[in-house]
């Protein structure tokens, strides 16, 4: 191994010797300063690359060609015979392997060919980045976890941490921590073994995304002091040093150690019938439109979702759902005569269990699972509120009224799905100002005057009249 490395390095630096290579390998694996700094550089560079892919998925397609052909073939076999999004991934890999080239137009055509095989809109929760992420990340997943583990272990070796019993190997969340969608952030956290999980514990953490490196101490999102933190942020990777990380951990350690172990608060465990749920849902002073929006999103994901999934689909921060869920649960309990008095100095009870069961899943994320009776009631509510009087405006209808052929129609619609906007050029007064530009999960289209209850995006395939017109 040393001979191979030496041969390569001597091409640039002829004076290097075998002893230099041995020293290099020893230092790069044994000195925490070098281990941590090199790990942060690798993770930061990958985060920036993924962030660039989020903004321009076409570059992600080009990057797939740089992955080893053996890795691509092995990954393709994992998707062979699969359905929906995995079938799209299979066809993408198939073209990359066989043709060594794939464009964004090719991807849109593959998506359309697979989509038409299903009655439901299989692409509703997916964009091009999330579809391609697993393909790009497959040969990097273990490397990311390995580098995070090295940072995790180095922090445990700090003198100030010597008397603390941390949970070994937790928490390490790579760029795939947001379930299968992927993202440009990875993070790790250390917490004491006396706590049930990191969410109820004070944590030492390091988070890296495409914008900055963050590290220090914070409280888990289910801790009474959630939101309190002692954090340093660095936007320039070159400014990060092992010494700065060490100094911040030492500085934050007083807060970390002074925090007493908190009892995990009990949760409400209600048993509400389907009929009662139906009555509650119809009461607009209890179930607001915002409540119904995120509950419908959870239903569309099969009745279970993490806060991160909801945040991505509804373009909101994952923590923004906590207060609405608590507020809804309190209104339900008040209506049922089960509200409880709270002492401001006591830990607030968890209200999420009024509406949800739950479990910790991969990457230690908590999945909210809609309670069975509530799920039935919601499904019946949304089904009964669909208005089938609106006719579906098909591609054939469109082509019969305009002066373009089907090939141009396919090109325009594929570009529209990818870019989310198009420019129509023509003389004034012929309707070329008509446009839409809506974010997923919004209550109406941009500049659209149609009330949300009449909007066709609430029907069938979830699009607005203007989007359907295009």
XYZ file of C-alpha atoms in Angstrom:
470
model
C 0.000 0.000 0.000
C 2.798 2.410 0.846
C 4.495 1.665 -2.467
C 1.326 2.478 -4.419
C 0.832 5.763 -2.543
C 4.493 6.704 -2.921
C 4.390 6.064 -6.668
C 1.456 8.445 -7.069
C 2.808 11.180 -4.775
C 6.253 11.157 -6.401
C 4.631 12.230 -9.666
C 4.076 15.617 -8.023
C 6.723 15.540 -5.274
C 9.755 13.431 -6.308
C 11.579 13.998 -3.001
C 9.047 12.012 -0.948
C 10.352 8.743 0.546
C 8.792 5.578 1.917
C 9.353 6.917 5.442
C 7.308 10.015 4.581
C 4.422 7.808 3.455
C 4.556 5.746 6.620
C 4.513 8.915 8.724
C 1.596 10.233 6.688
C -0.492 7.111 7.230
C 0.308 7.023 10.931
C -0.536 10.691 11.554
C -3.711 10.656 9.459
C -5.133 7.779 11.517
C -3.722 8.379 14.999
C -3.839 12.129 15.637
C -7.336 13.415 16.470
C -6.491 16.867 15.106
C -5.877 15.470 11.614
C -8.645 12.870 11.850
C -11.328 15.427 12.744
C -10.238 18.180 10.371
C -9.954 15.830 7.382
C -13.357 14.313 8.199
C -14.984 17.757 8.356
C -13.428 18.767 5.036
C -14.760 15.613 3.348
C -18.269 16.003 4.789
C -18.397 19.726 4.038
C -17.342 19.247 0.414
C -19.962 16.540 -0.061
C -22.619 18.763 1.564
C -21.817 21.594 -0.850
C -21.987 19.198 -3.780
C -25.403 17.912 -2.667
C -26.671 21.454 -2.170
C -25.615 22.281 -5.727
C -27.470 19.168 -6.936
C -30.634 20.321 -5.138
C -30.519 23.516 -7.153
C -29.545 21.811 -10.405
C -30.419 18.073 -10.581
C -28.997 17.887 -14.097
C -25.515 18.066 -12.573
C -26.450 15.115 -10.393
C -27.207 13.097 -13.519
C -23.746 13.913 -14.859
C -22.178 12.843 -11.556
C -23.768 9.400 -11.823
C -21.503 8.671 -14.781
C -18.445 9.069 -12.538
C -19.537 6.262 -10.216
C -17.864 2.889 -10.722
C -19.684 0.793 -13.312
C -19.635 -2.159 -10.904
C -21.360 -0.080 -8.233
C -23.945 1.119 -10.748
C -24.681 -2.422 -11.897
C -24.967 -3.697 -8.331
C -27.332 -0.855 -7.450
C -29.396 -1.493 -10.560
C -29.952 -5.096 -9.501
C -31.384 -3.897 -6.180
C -34.093 -2.046 -8.072
C -34.833 -4.718 -10.666
C -38.473 -5.764 -10.512
C -39.384 -2.979 -8.069
C -42.301 -0.575 -8.412
C -42.980 3.176 -8.528
C -39.971 5.383 -7.616
C -37.641 2.391 -7.478
C -38.691 1.472 -11.005
C -37.767 4.983 -12.150
C -34.367 4.569 -10.498
C -33.882 1.245 -12.249
C -34.511 2.776 -15.677
C -32.228 5.727 -14.883
C -29.394 3.382 -13.948
C -30.107 1.235 -16.958
C -29.602 4.176 -19.294
C -26.504 5.415 -17.462
C -24.929 1.957 -17.640
C -25.869 1.132 -21.210
C -25.517 4.544 -22.843
C -23.198 6.297 -20.358
C -25.329 9.381 -20.852
C -28.640 10.712 -19.544
C -30.231 14.152 -19.731
C -32.901 15.829 -17.645
C -35.303 15.345 -20.564
C -34.565 11.610 -20.486
C -35.346 11.572 -16.768
C -38.659 13.383 -17.306
C -39.634 10.889 -20.009
C -38.791 7.946 -17.728
C -40.871 9.472 -14.929
C -43.819 9.965 -17.221
C -43.614 6.421 -18.623
C -43.617 4.909 -15.118
C -46.174 7.323 -13.676
C -48.912 6.433 -16.192
C -48.880 2.825 -14.990
C -50.435 3.831 -11.660
C -53.810 5.272 -10.718
C -52.378 7.604 -8.095
C -49.764 10.319 -8.519
C -46.632 8.446 -7.423
C -44.496 11.573 -7.894
C -46.459 13.791 -5.514
C -43.869 13.650 -2.735
C -40.811 13.441 -4.987
C -38.630 15.810 -6.961
C -35.687 15.010 -9.223
C -33.140 15.410 -6.439
C -34.926 13.031 -4.071
C -35.371 10.465 -6.854
C -31.678 10.544 -7.798
C -30.229 10.947 -4.304
C -30.050 7.245 -3.401
C -28.305 6.487 -6.700
C -25.593 9.076 -6.096
C -25.224 8.370 -2.364
C -25.073 4.584 -2.494
C -21.255 4.364 -2.639
C -20.732 7.227 -0.183
C -23.053 6.163 2.644
C -20.522 4.052 4.554
C -17.716 6.574 4.067
C -19.899 9.338 5.546
C -20.790 7.202 8.552
C -17.130 6.259 9.033
C -15.992 9.903 9.069
C -18.796 10.860 11.447
C -17.819 8.004 13.746
C -14.238 9.310 13.858
C -15.434 12.769 14.921
C -17.795 11.189 17.476
C -14.995 9.144 19.047
C -12.531 12.059 19.042
C -14.950 14.227 21.063
C -15.366 11.418 23.594
C -11.587 11.502 24.101
C -11.603 15.148 25.165
C -10.369 15.428 28.760
C -13.504 17.332 29.724
C -15.598 14.355 28.591
C -13.576 11.666 30.369
C -16.056 11.206 33.230
C -19.164 11.033 31.020
C -20.700 7.771 29.856
C -21.937 8.453 26.334
C -24.128 6.178 24.256
C -21.696 4.472 21.882
C -22.196 5.056 18.186
C -25.218 7.347 18.572
C -26.342 9.557 17.016
C -24.796 9.410 13.515
C -27.087 10.788 10.798
C -25.666 10.938 7.293
C -27.111 12.895 4.392
C -29.875 10.286 4.137
C -31.230 11.008 7.636
C -34.332 12.595 6.111
C -35.628 9.138 5.222
C -35.264 8.208 1.547
C -35.485 11.795 0.283
C -31.940 12.803 1.117
C -30.579 16.283 1.733
C -27.458 18.424 2.062
C -27.086 18.195 5.855
C -25.492 15.535 8.025
C -25.132 15.679 11.783
C -23.968 13.745 14.806
C -24.781 14.033 18.489
C -23.408 12.654 21.751
C -25.663 12.180 24.775
C -25.396 10.427 28.127
C -26.522 6.829 28.494
C -28.842 7.718 31.388
C -31.296 9.228 28.887
C -33.755 7.161 26.868
C -32.755 8.828 23.589
C -31.108 11.986 22.275
C -34.411 13.811 21.829
C -34.964 14.099 25.579
C -31.295 14.748 26.414
C -28.741 17.551 26.329
C -26.403 16.904 23.391
C -22.948 17.737 22.137
C -23.293 17.954 18.393
C -21.654 18.694 15.049
C -23.826 19.582 12.050
C -22.552 20.172 8.512
C -24.527 21.401 5.523
C -23.850 23.231 2.277
C -23.798 26.621 3.995
C -21.943 26.177 7.276
C -20.484 24.002 10.022
C -22.209 24.167 13.420
C -21.065 22.614 16.675
C -21.523 22.975 20.395
C -24.293 21.979 22.795
C -28.076 21.990 22.542
C -31.113 20.357 24.133
C -33.170 17.706 22.339
C -36.490 18.707 20.797
C -38.421 16.874 23.550
C -36.381 18.337 26.407
C -38.030 21.048 28.571
C -35.211 23.420 27.538
C -35.496 22.687 23.815
C -34.321 25.645 21.768
C -31.588 26.590 24.255
C -28.136 26.073 22.793
C -24.515 27.188 22.870
C -23.346 26.972 19.281
C -20.534 28.226 17.065
C -21.070 28.565 13.314
C -18.427 28.675 10.587
C -19.324 29.406 6.965
C -15.796 28.967 5.567
C -14.593 25.374 5.870
C -10.975 26.518 5.876
C -11.583 28.382 9.130
C -12.593 25.233 10.994
C -9.939 23.753 13.271
C -9.814 20.982 15.802
C -8.828 23.549 18.444
C -11.958 25.631 17.836
C -14.166 22.558 18.200
C -12.386 21.609 21.426
C -12.700 25.121 22.861
C -16.442 25.286 22.152
C -17.116 21.856 23.724
C -15.148 22.862 26.845
C -17.057 26.163 26.978
C -20.444 24.418 26.667
C -19.668 21.637 29.119
C -20.921 23.503 32.196
C -24.372 23.782 30.693
C -24.218 20.157 29.552
C -23.263 18.776 32.972
C -25.493 21.037 35.056
C -28.609 19.806 33.321
C -30.342 17.280 35.615
C -31.941 14.214 34.177
C -35.584 14.942 33.441
C -38.374 12.441 33.763
C -39.958 11.674 30.446
C -43.480 13.107 30.816
C -46.451 10.847 30.522
C -48.594 11.035 27.431
C -52.331 11.132 26.940
C -53.710 7.856 25.696
C -57.192 8.498 24.322
C -59.621 6.060 22.721
C -61.927 8.128 20.501
C -64.442 6.401 18.240
C -64.680 6.966 14.488
C -68.026 8.733 14.858
C -66.698 11.143 17.457
C -63.695 11.879 15.255
C -66.043 12.633 12.348
C -67.923 15.153 14.468
C -64.711 16.785 15.664
C -63.305 17.048 12.135
C -66.437 18.826 10.910
C -66.008 21.452 13.643
C -63.888 24.181 12.017
C -63.126 25.764 15.394
C -61.271 22.557 16.325
C -59.790 21.278 13.051
C -58.448 24.251 11.111
C -57.613 24.184 7.413
C -53.918 24.079 8.335
C -54.535 21.040 10.579
C -56.333 19.243 7.754
C -53.567 20.114 5.305
C -50.779 18.409 7.206
C -53.009 15.506 8.263
C -53.919 14.909 4.621
C -50.212 14.955 3.758
C -49.582 12.272 6.386
C -52.464 10.234 4.925
C -50.947 10.527 1.452
C -47.743 9.052 2.871
C -49.645 6.004 4.092
C -50.759 7.367 7.449
C -47.294 7.812 8.929
C -44.644 10.501 8.504
C -41.743 12.184 10.256
C -41.685 15.922 10.884
C -38.843 16.166 8.365
C -40.969 14.572 5.657
C -43.832 16.977 6.375
C -41.456 19.916 6.370
C -40.054 19.000 2.974
C -43.445 18.385 1.379
C -45.109 21.495 2.817
C -42.028 23.732 2.572
C -41.951 24.374 6.300
C -39.461 23.806 9.096
C -39.954 20.375 10.744
C -40.385 21.947 14.190
C -43.232 24.171 12.921
C -45.711 21.283 13.324
C -45.232 20.902 17.089
C -47.340 23.892 18.179
C -50.239 23.182 15.752
C -50.426 19.548 16.914
C -50.393 20.592 20.578
C -52.997 23.277 19.914
C -55.287 20.864 18.073
C -54.928 18.230 20.796
C -55.831 20.760 23.492
C -58.945 21.834 21.579
C -59.977 18.185 21.193
C -59.501 17.430 24.882
C -61.405 20.569 25.844
C -64.318 19.561 23.597
C -64.295 16.084 25.145
C -64.117 17.467 28.677
C -60.675 15.939 29.283
C -58.529 19.078 29.507
C -56.056 19.191 32.368
C -54.653 22.021 34.441
C -51.006 22.781 33.872
C -48.528 24.338 36.225
C -46.206 26.675 34.315
C -43.312 25.367 36.367
C -44.044 21.746 35.514
C -43.007 19.921 32.393
C -45.770 20.162 29.793
C -47.463 16.917 28.964
C -47.138 15.467 25.519
C -50.281 16.041 23.507
C -49.212 14.342 20.289
C -50.630 11.011 21.429
C -54.167 12.386 21.228
C -53.895 12.106 17.440
C -50.914 9.860 16.848
C -49.223 6.677 17.825
C -45.546 6.615 17.010
C -42.262 4.818 16.846
C -38.590 5.491 16.351
C -37.420 4.339 12.935
C -34.151 4.319 11.001
C -31.744 7.155 11.912
C -33.637 7.454 15.230
C -36.336 9.655 13.682
C -39.779 9.613 15.219
C -42.593 8.611 12.870
C -46.037 10.033 13.623
C -48.659 7.359 12.915
C -52.256 8.583 12.718
C -54.468 6.669 15.163
C -56.602 4.030 13.415
C -60.013 5.548 14.199
C -58.853 9.031 13.242
C -57.402 7.677 10.002
C -60.746 6.142 9.025
C -62.577 9.370 9.825
C -60.105 11.499 7.860
C -60.256 9.213 4.831
C -64.057 9.429 4.804
C -63.943 13.205 5.289
C -61.557 13.852 2.397
C -63.399 11.394 0.154
C -66.757 13.067 0.847
C -65.334 16.525 0.154
C -64.129 15.678 -3.335
C -66.339 17.260 -5.993
C -66.594 15.024 -9.047
C -68.631 17.624 -10.979
C -65.435 19.173 -12.291
C -64.505 17.612 -15.642
C -60.931 16.474 -16.161
C -59.200 18.536 -18.837
C -57.128 15.938 -20.695
C -54.205 16.206 -23.047
C -56.555 15.389 -25.914
C -58.867 18.236 -24.890
C -55.934 20.606 -24.853
C -54.546 19.547 -28.229
C -57.970 19.912 -29.841
C -58.075 23.601 -28.886
C -54.522 24.790 -29.626
C -52.190 24.955 -32.621
C -49.300 22.771 -31.455
C -48.602 19.093 -32.011
C -48.255 16.380 -29.377
C -44.452 16.370 -29.520
C -44.272 20.054 -28.648
C -46.907 19.529 -25.942
C -44.759 16.813 -24.315
C -41.693 19.042 -24.438
C -43.527 21.976 -22.831
C -45.132 19.903 -20.067
C -41.889 18.096 -19.233
C -40.058 21.412 -18.972
C -42.894 22.810 -16.870
C -42.750 19.891 -14.434
C -38.987 20.298 -14.130
C -38.605 24.103 -14.118
C -41.999 24.934 -12.543
C -42.475 27.852 -14.963
C -42.404 28.674 -18.680
C -42.435 31.910 -20.657
C -45.162 32.355 -23.279
C -44.248 34.874 -25.963
C -46.871 36.614 -28.081
C -48.729 39.862 -28.766
C -50.602 41.566 -25.889
C -54.089 40.436 -25.015
C -53.864 36.798 -26.065
C -53.432 35.302 -22.590
C -49.651 34.937 -22.417
C -49.590 36.456 -18.915
C -51.457 33.483 -17.466
C -49.075 31.503 -15.299
C -48.764 29.592 -12.101
C -45.915 29.093 -9.709
C -47.053 27.227 -6.644
C -45.009 25.555 -3.962
C -46.027 22.074 -2.922
C -48.643 22.140 -0.182
C -49.679 25.804 -0.559
C -53.350 26.661 -0.245
C -53.668 28.308 -3.652
C -51.704 29.071 -6.794
C -49.796 32.286 -7.142
C -52.184 35.135 -8.140
C -54.980 32.587 -8.494
C -58.384 33.958 -7.395
C -60.087 30.570 -7.176
C -61.101 29.710 -3.572
C -59.203 26.755 -2.195
C -62.393 24.715 -1.687
C -63.122 24.977 -5.429
C -59.574 24.413 -6.576
C -59.008 21.238 -8.571
C -55.697 20.625 -6.822
C -57.819 19.176 -4.002
C -59.203 16.603 -6.420
C -57.812 13.487 -8.041
C -54.216 14.214 -9.045
C -53.787 17.261 -6.799
C -53.246 20.020 -9.388
C -54.828 23.442 -9.816
C -57.074 24.396 -12.767
C -54.266 26.470 -14.207
C -51.718 23.713 -13.773
C -54.143 21.279 -15.361
C -54.722 23.715 -18.241
C -51.001 23.738 -18.961
